[in-house]
Every structure is written in C-alpha cells, then in structure tokens.
Amino acid sequence: VFEVEDLSQASPATVSRCGMVYFNVEDLGWHPYMYTWLKSRYNFEISINAPKPDATVKEIKAFVDQHMTTILDFRARECTELFATSELNAV
C-alpha cells in the first residue's frame, strides 16, 4: 500500500478508486474559501449575539465582491513579492 501526503500527488486512478472527487486549488480559486469563511462568520455573529449578523455578512460579501478582483489584479500587475504567494493565500 502506498500513501501520498495529499491528493496533489495521487494519480487519477487512485482518486477514483477511493470514490473521491478531487478539485485542484488553482482550479477552484478563492471564491469557495471566501464564501465558506462568510458562513462561519455568520455563525460566529450569531454565537456572540451580534445585533445584525445578516447585515454584517451581507456588507462584507458586497465589499469582497466589489473590490477583491480589482485588488488581486493590481497585486499581480504592480507589486513585486519577496516570496511568491497564490491568490488564495493573498485573500
């Protein structure tokens, strides 16, 4: 039995035998991670009895939707990184 550290090193045959669906991080992009974080933020707002959890999460989502792509484009075009980072890590 061979075991890989993560699925990025597994062959498609190995993944299919395990009955998994593997998505590459680069293919998904940062959107699913951001929306998962927003769901957890909403649950956190509820747990601390925040006055308007719906409005808070809606405002954060609107800001991200409006500005994040522009910010990431600017970063790619105008900034020089000392250490390369992915878009997901930058978000």
PDB file of C-alpha atoms in Angstrom:
ATOM      1  CA  VAL A   1       0.000   0.000   0.000  1.00  0.00           C
ATOM      2  CA  PHE A   2       1.342   3.394  -0.982  1.00  0.00           C
ATOM      3  CA  GLU A   3       0.124   6.520   0.670  1.00  0.00           C
ATOM      4  CA  VAL A   4       0.634  10.031  -0.631  1.00  0.00           C
ATOM      5  CA  GLU A   5       0.864  13.122   1.528  1.00  0.00           C
ATOM      6  CA  ASP A   6      -2.042  14.804  -0.239  1.00  0.00           C
ATOM      7  CA  LEU A   7      -4.142  14.301  -3.330  1.00  0.00           C
ATOM      8  CA  SER A   8      -1.968  16.569  -5.450  1.00  0.00           C
ATOM      9  CA  GLN A   9       0.447  13.612  -5.681  1.00  0.00           C
ATOM     10  CA  ALA A  10      -2.218  10.943  -6.250  1.00  0.00           C
ATOM     11  CA  SER A  11      -2.987   9.564  -9.669  1.00  0.00           C
ATOM     12  CA  PRO A  12      -6.496   9.903 -11.121  1.00  0.00           C
ATOM     13  CA  ALA A  13      -6.890   6.113 -10.778  1.00  0.00           C
ATOM     14  CA  THR A  14      -6.138   6.275  -7.046  1.00  0.00           C
ATOM     15  CA  VAL A  15      -8.594   9.085  -6.544  1.00  0.00           C
ATOM     16  CA  SER A  16     -11.347   7.302  -8.465  1.00  0.00           C
ATOM     17  CA  ARG A  17     -10.814   4.023  -6.562  1.00  0.00           C
ATOM     18  CA  CYS A  18     -11.293   5.903  -3.308  1.00  0.00           C
ATOM     19  CA  GLY A  19     -14.577   7.309  -4.596  1.00  0.00           C
ATOM     20  CA  MET A  20     -13.429  10.899  -4.186  1.00  0.00           C
ATOM     21  CA  VAL A  21     -13.791  13.935  -6.330  1.00  0.00           C
ATOM     22  CA  TYR A  22     -10.606  15.982  -6.274  1.00  0.00           C
ATOM     23  CA  PHE A  23     -10.554  19.656  -7.135  1.00  0.00           C
ATOM     24  CA  ASN A  24      -7.277  21.452  -7.591  1.00  0.00           C
ATOM     25  CA  VAL A  25      -6.975  24.650  -5.530  1.00  0.00           C
ATOM     26  CA  GLU A  26      -5.891  26.605  -8.604  1.00  0.00           C
ATOM     27  CA  ASP A  27      -8.986  25.441 -10.496  1.00  0.00           C
ATOM     28  CA  LEU A  28     -11.381  26.450  -7.732  1.00  0.00           C
ATOM     29  CA  GLY A  29      -9.892  29.838  -6.999  1.00  0.00           C
ATOM     30  CA  TRP A  30     -10.523  31.823  -3.843  1.00  0.00           C
ATOM     31  CA  HIS A  31     -14.325  32.212  -4.065  1.00  0.00           C
ATOM     32  CA  PRO A  32     -15.361  28.942  -2.343  1.00  0.00           C
ATOM     33  CA  TYR A  33     -12.989  29.618   0.534  1.00  0.00           C
ATOM     34  CA  MET A  34     -14.290  33.147   0.990  1.00  0.00           C
ATOM     35  CA  TYR A  35     -17.920  32.034   0.968  1.00  0.00           C
ATOM     36  CA  THR A  36     -17.159  29.247   3.459  1.00  0.00           C
ATOM     37  CA  TRP A  37     -15.489  31.831   5.695  1.00  0.00           C
ATOM     38  CA  LEU A  38     -18.543  34.083   5.380  1.00  0.00           C
ATOM     39  CA  LYS A  39     -20.771  31.226   6.558  1.00  0.00           C
ATOM     40  CA  SER A  40     -18.534  30.665   9.565  1.00  0.00           C
ATOM     41  CA  ARG A  41     -18.512  34.416  10.221  1.00  0.00           C
ATOM     42  CA  TYR A  42     -22.320  34.401  10.199  1.00  0.00           C
ATOM     43  CA  ASN A  43     -22.351  31.526  12.732  1.00  0.00           C
ATOM     44  CA  PHE A  44     -19.850  33.427  14.887  1.00  0.00           C
ATOM     45  CA  GLU A  45     -22.003  36.562  14.772  1.00  0.00           C
ATOM     46  CA  ILE A  46     -24.988  34.503  15.935  1.00  0.00           C
ATOM     47  CA  SER A  47     -22.972  32.846  18.728  1.00  0.00           C
ATOM     48  CA  ILE A  48     -21.937  36.200  20.221  1.00  0.00           C
ATOM     49  CA  ASN A  49     -25.455  37.612  19.863  1.00  0.00           C
ATOM     50  CA  ALA A  50     -24.346  40.323  17.456  1.00  0.00           C
ATOM     51  CA  PRO A  51     -27.180  42.767  16.746  1.00  0.00           C
ATOM     52  CA  LYS A  52     -27.364  42.335  12.941  1.00  0.00           C
ATOM     53  CA  PRO A  53     -25.477  39.230  11.719  1.00  0.00           C
ATOM     54  CA  ASP A  54     -27.284  39.199   8.350  1.00  0.00           C
ATOM     55  CA  ALA A  55     -26.385  42.806   7.632  1.00  0.00           C
ATOM     56  CA  THR A  56     -22.756  42.353   8.705  1.00  0.00           C
ATOM     57  CA  VAL A  57     -22.145  39.326   6.487  1.00  0.00           C
ATOM     58  CA  LYS A  58     -24.023  40.934   3.608  1.00  0.00           C
ATOM     59  CA  GLU A  59     -21.835  44.047   3.875  1.00  0.00           C
ATOM     60  CA  ILE A  60     -18.611  42.019   3.966  1.00  0.00           C
ATOM     61  CA  LYS A  61     -19.740  39.961   0.955  1.00  0.00           C
ATOM     62  CA  ALA A  62     -20.637  43.092  -1.017  1.00  0.00           C
ATOM     63  CA  PHE A  63     -17.224  44.608  -0.260  1.00  0.00           C
ATOM     64  CA  VAL A  64     -15.397  41.438  -1.303  1.00  0.00           C
ATOM     65  CA  ASP A  65     -17.459  41.047  -4.472  1.00  0.00           C
ATOM     66  CA  GLN A  66     -16.864  44.658  -5.425  1.00  0.00           C
ATOM     67  CA  HIS A  67     -13.164  45.018  -4.639  1.00  0.00           C
ATOM     68  CA  MET A  68     -11.292  41.711  -4.317  1.00  0.00           C
ATOM     69  CA  THR A  69     -10.777  41.002  -8.031  1.00  0.00           C
ATOM     70  CA  THR A  70      -9.517  44.550  -8.603  1.00  0.00           C
ATOM     71  CA  ILE A  71      -7.146  44.270  -5.653  1.00  0.00           C
ATOM     72  CA  LEU A  72      -5.781  40.924  -6.834  1.00  0.00           C
ATOM     73  CA  ASP A  73      -5.314  42.257 -10.377  1.00  0.00           C
ATOM     74  CA  PHE A  74      -3.431  45.267  -9.008  1.00  0.00           C
ATOM     75  CA  ARG A  75      -1.273  42.985  -6.865  1.00  0.00           C
ATOM     76  CA  ALA A  76      -0.377  40.823  -9.874  1.00  0.00           C
ATOM     77  CA  ARG A  77       0.353  43.818 -12.121  1.00  0.00           C
ATOM     78  CA  GLU A  78       2.010  46.342  -9.847  1.00  0.00           C
ATOM     79  CA  CYS A  79       3.551  44.540  -6.887  1.00  0.00           C
ATOM     80  CA  THR A  80       6.749  42.555  -6.566  1.00  0.00           C
ATOM     81  CA  GLU A  81       6.678  39.801  -3.978  1.00  0.00           C
ATOM     82  CA  LEU A  82       9.689  38.727  -1.978  1.00  0.00           C
ATOM     83  CA  PHE A  83       8.109  35.282  -1.710  1.00  0.00           C
ATOM     84  CA  ALA A  84       5.598  34.056  -4.251  1.00  0.00           C
ATOM     85  CA  THR A  85       2.091  33.585  -2.912  1.00  0.00           C
ATOM     86  CA  SER A  86      -1.036  32.264  -4.550  1.00  0.00           C
ATOM     87  CA  GLU A  87      -4.220  34.286  -4.895  1.00  0.00           C
ATOM     88  CA  LEU A  88      -5.811  32.137  -2.215  1.00  0.00           C
ATOM     89  CA  ASN A  89      -3.029  32.932   0.244  1.00  0.00           C
ATOM     90  CA  ALA A  90      -3.284  36.621  -0.599  1.00  0.00           C
ATOM     91  CA  VAL A  91      -7.016  36.669   0.110  1.00  0.00           C
TER      92      VAL A  91
END
